[in-house]
Amino acid sequence: MAMEVTQVLLNAQSIDGNVRKHAEESLKQFQEQNLSSFLLSLSSELANDEKSVDSRKLGGLILKNALDAKEQHRKLELVQRWLSLANNVKSQIKACLLKTLSSPVADARSTASQVIAKIAGIELPHKQWPELIGSLLSNIHQLPGHVRQATLETLGYLCEEVSSDVVDQDQVNKILTAVVQGMNASEGNNDVRLAATRALYNALGFAQANFTNDMERDYIMRVICEATLCPEVKIRQAAFECLVSISSSYYEKLAPYIQDIFSITAKAVREDEEPVALQAIEFWSSICDEEIDILEEYGGDFTGDSDIPCFYFIKQALPALVPMLLETLLKQEEDQDQDEGAWNIAMAGGTCLGLVARTVGDDIVPLVMPFIEENITKPDWRQREAATYAFGSILEGPSPDKLIPIVNVALNFMLSALTKDPNNHVKDTTAWTLGRIFEFLHGSTMDAPIITQANCQQIITVLLQSMKDASNVAEKACGALYFLAQGYEEVGPSSPLTPYFQEIVQALLTVTHREDAGESRLRTAAYETLNEVVRCSTDETAPMVLQLVPVIMMELHNTLEGQKLSSDEREKQSELQGLLCGCLQVIIQKLGSSEPTKYVFMQYADQIMGLFLRIFACRSAAMHEEAMLAIGSLAYAMGLDFAKYMLEFYKYLEMGLQNFEEYQVCAVTVGVVGDICRALEDKILPYCDGIMTQLLKDLSSSQLHRSVKPPIFSCFGDIALAIGENFEKYLMYAMPMLQSAADLSAHTAGADDEMTEYANSLRNGILEAYSGILQGFKNSPKTQLLIPYAPHILQFLDSIYMEKDMDDVVMKTAIGVLGDLADTLGSNAGSLIQQSLSSKDFLNECLSSEDHMIKESAEWAKLAISRAISV
Amino acid sequence: MAPHDLRRPFKRAAISDQQRRRDLTLQRQAQGRRDAQQQARCLASTVLSLQSQSTQPEYEPDIELEPESLPDLLPEQEESGASSKDLDVRHASKLKGAEARKWFARQLMLPEWMIDVPDCLAQDWYVFARPAGKRCFVVSSNGTTVSRQRNGSILHRFPSALPNGAKTRDVSGPSQSYSILDCIFHEPDQTYYVIDMVCWRGYSLYDCTAEFRFFWLNSKLGETGACSPPSFYHKYRFSTVPIYNCDQSGLSSAYTGALPYVKDGLLFYNKHAHYQTGNTPLALVWKDENCSQYVIDTDSKGQVPSQQQVVLELQDDGKLITSDDPPVVFGCLDLDFIQKEIFYVLLLVMEVEFVDGKLEKVDLHYLGKVNRARAFPDSYSKMLEALILYEKKGKKKLTTGGIQISYAICFFEHAFSLV
């Protein structure tokens, strides 16, 4: 029943567009007419050594794409489709694939490997294809190297596709044995060794049990370390990748090996080719990541027994590690600062040095200072840049007490280097270092300010001057100014920046108009800095912020004036529109936060809204998100007055809620619905049918990114609170959705951290919905309608309490819902509430919470319950 | 299985400004939701009613300006029972001038005089010694604290450590949330003794039992620092009073125990009763010479008048009524007496006759009108208590008929003679 597909597959790769198109249509047709036969044809094409490599590869690729897709809902469809195929069809296809692994044609083997892994990913969780691993392992002992290579590659892909819990330990052991044997120095075939090393990378996730066994672990580690010394660079690189992976997956098992690994990595960093050296540095960066996490979580005093202790590998390696990293800093590439995609050993080394500083704090300072002092004034720019970069890298981590005296000495030098150093690279790093100084050592929490009345003027002058320098330097100067402004965020009624405000804003606007503002993301940096300067401004400069409104509006207006643009120009244009909307959003939020400025600002509201509506007429998700965010701020600032825009704005609101693909836009729009609910209160009622319909559709969609669903539930609460008992007609739709989501999120046994986090955000959304609905119905004669839902709500509260994995936010919301239930239903729910676990243990736990918000919610709940049961 | 990309951010801030904008927006929205929820929760499920006039006479002086120098005999303002508007405490806390005075005048819970010992006194009741001083409502909101006396006039306006009671940075809640305490201002130590908690941080406690309110009062007041000595942002000290169960030892502690304040009788609160405005039989007051200097009314010179007086409300039709709900009516005044501006009248008790323990016949003589600062006539129970105590002082026999009402007196004389 197989059909002849060779020619069609070849035509599908033709350079002649018409031929190609016709072939693609034929393939599509085959697939629709008879899927089984189509897939069989593809697999036999792939297996047939007499066919051309091109038709075989494409056949395999189409077969693979018939099994997997990026989109979750599409992927599930494909999985179901495969599982429902006739068994004999599937067996034939699988037989073809396994046969292909022995093909002399490398591309065919490699394609087959990937398809086999996809099928394994579908079937193994369903306990199908149990013989697969066995038959792959039997290949390992075959003589031809290319078969062993293909088999190891297949095992690698398989480990990547299949979750470790569907393969039993016996088979895991066999896979690991085969893989590690393939990596061994005794394996003469480098292709086999490389395939084995790469396979191990994926198999490491399966090796939990083996890593707890000292002997097995020792053996695996020895083989990996040997592979890092292999003459073949790709094998060395793959071996270091395994070490990087182990550093995070098996951090707690590393102690016996860390000394050897240091020697290996140090040698690689100093002597090996760049791809290998980069992995060697990454090993230490990854260790830093682990230790930073551990130390942040436990604050250094480790007590628990199931958690991972800190072994202080970085602290111990410090005296050798730091000099090694400092050496790398001198290996800069020319023009790396102009190249967005650059990543080299100097950059990796500096990044690692920054992580080391965060891991060990003060201890790094004396180890780095001599390097800085020795190099910072050298004639070779590489030395000056390396010294500056080293200084900038260690500014986060060590205590201000340790750093501020040094910074006070260095600041003048930096300012003069930024203006006078002849080298672009040095100036770039100097401006970046100034930014880091302001980010970490300047602000209201610092005891001794590094920016004083004496040097403030000079600092600002230098930064504004540097904004006229090359685009990469100007971008870093903007960044420095960003943190300079941020440091004055909580300065009080009067800011030291006030005298310079006008000048700073003017300079930033000038930067946005530079010819080369598109390079080094300079324009973006300038607008971001403008935003921060506005955010951190005080009442003193409010009139100047107001003056900025028509300026930014005019810029936005200009982008909308319809000249014909190429697609490249259009992309730049919409990026600019996004930046301008963002800037307006910040200004609206700033001016809207105090009554007098809000009042004056309102004169622009109609015009701004007009511009935003025009933005929606353009097609670009990024802009829509920005405009939507800005409209949310506008609604928040305007309150009831926003109602006049609703008629025109509504369709864009609905469009936003329908935007499944760009889920960020959908998420932001859901948030804006909340803003509008609070602004309009019951005046939103005429639009609620449409909004609720859309939200319910969103919830039932398998296409929409799951992260949007919790905010949609919260949004139910916003709507209910706004329209009160008018929510009645949505109860019959909303409540079952809430209940089933509640059941789903209540039980999280066996979930990983990510699942638990999602469950908590879902719980929070559900609880906020309940809270809003209950409060919305309060004092209404229709309160009775909610009584039937009370038992389920209480059950939900009890079960998340018993699950013991809710976070503080959920705890606060949950205990509040208990109060809302009592408050709204009163004596109707009194006895139910008294029977619930929540009203006793949970409530008491919350009442004695350290968290102020939880405690307050709990007190409210206690009060409301006491009222409900005392009636 | 191509090599894995390991590029890390280089010379970049950890968070993009766009992400920051998103985060700030989410924060603002979350805050907005919290505020909206908080507001909904504070819209007390108990809406207290305010008999308010839509328009106020313009000549009415703003008594808030000089509360202390209130003229004694200002003509009483006319009560038009016309439009009644329901206001909750939240709105009431924003009322000004005469409106506020009127509203607050009706919000205090007023104990009846104990003429009969309730059943289950020991199980169901609390007792505490009432501090001598001015009974008042203390409201803290929007950075200031105001105390109002029983007639609604302002006693003090001051900063306090109560929630939102002073213009300081209070992190503990939204600035519009308010608290209302039922207090007695005790002159000698310039302290507000809190005898009940009506609202706390915007949450109404009207519908809570006394048991809960006292628990809440005792656990919350201290947390705020309101019980600390006066300071710049805290002009008057607040204090709780020791509250006892009404068993033998509780009674004796309240009756004879040493306290930092001058006692003015004992207050009895039923544990299960809600805060009910106006007179209630679920709160009782007892006074005798052992626990109060003010057993019976004294005149302005502190002398016990030679005759027993009573203040009753004069209605349009000439009826004289007590403050009870429903009021007890004592006959009519001759209509010739009725002047528009008179609201309460002071009467002289000439003779009283009891039938089956109830006041049946009361002979009253008109003495004069009462100053407008007084917001309530006497209650029935107060009248009785006063009469009995008056007689006990041996001044003059006024009553004839049954004497069951003196049972309470016997009970206390017995109870206290044991301690």
PDB file of C-alpha atoms in Angstrom, chain A residues 153 192 263 325 382 394 511 631 655 717 758 810 822 855 859:
ATOM      1  CA  GLU A 153      23.037   9.043  18.902  1.00  0.00           C
ATOM      2  CA  VAL A 192      31.406   6.782  18.189  1.00  0.00           C
ATOM      3  CA  SER A 263      43.086  21.523  37.139  1.00  0.00           C
ATOM      4  CA  LEU A 325      39.776  34.643  35.274  1.00  0.00           C
ATOM      5  CA  ARG A 382      43.713  45.949  26.528  1.00  0.00           C
ATOM      6  CA  ILE A 394      33.238  43.028  41.353  1.00  0.00           C
ATOM      7  CA  VAL A 511      20.133  61.139  21.673  1.00  0.00           C
ATOM      8  CA  ILE A 631      -4.218  52.766  28.315  1.00  0.00           C
ATOM      9  CA  MET A 655      -9.096  42.030  19.930  1.00  0.00           C
ATOM     10  CA  GLY A 717     -13.235  39.060  40.581  1.00  0.00           C
ATOM     11  CA  TYR A 758       1.876  27.546  38.619  1.00  0.00           C
ATOM     12  CA  VAL A 810      -2.096  32.468  48.292  1.00  0.00           C
ATOM     13  CA  ALA A 822     -18.563  34.879  56.290  1.00  0.00           C
ATOM     14  CA  LYS A 855      -2.056  38.596  59.569  1.00  0.00           C
ATOM     15  CA  GLU A 859      -7.840  39.331  61.467  1.00  0.00           C
TER      16      GLU A 859
END
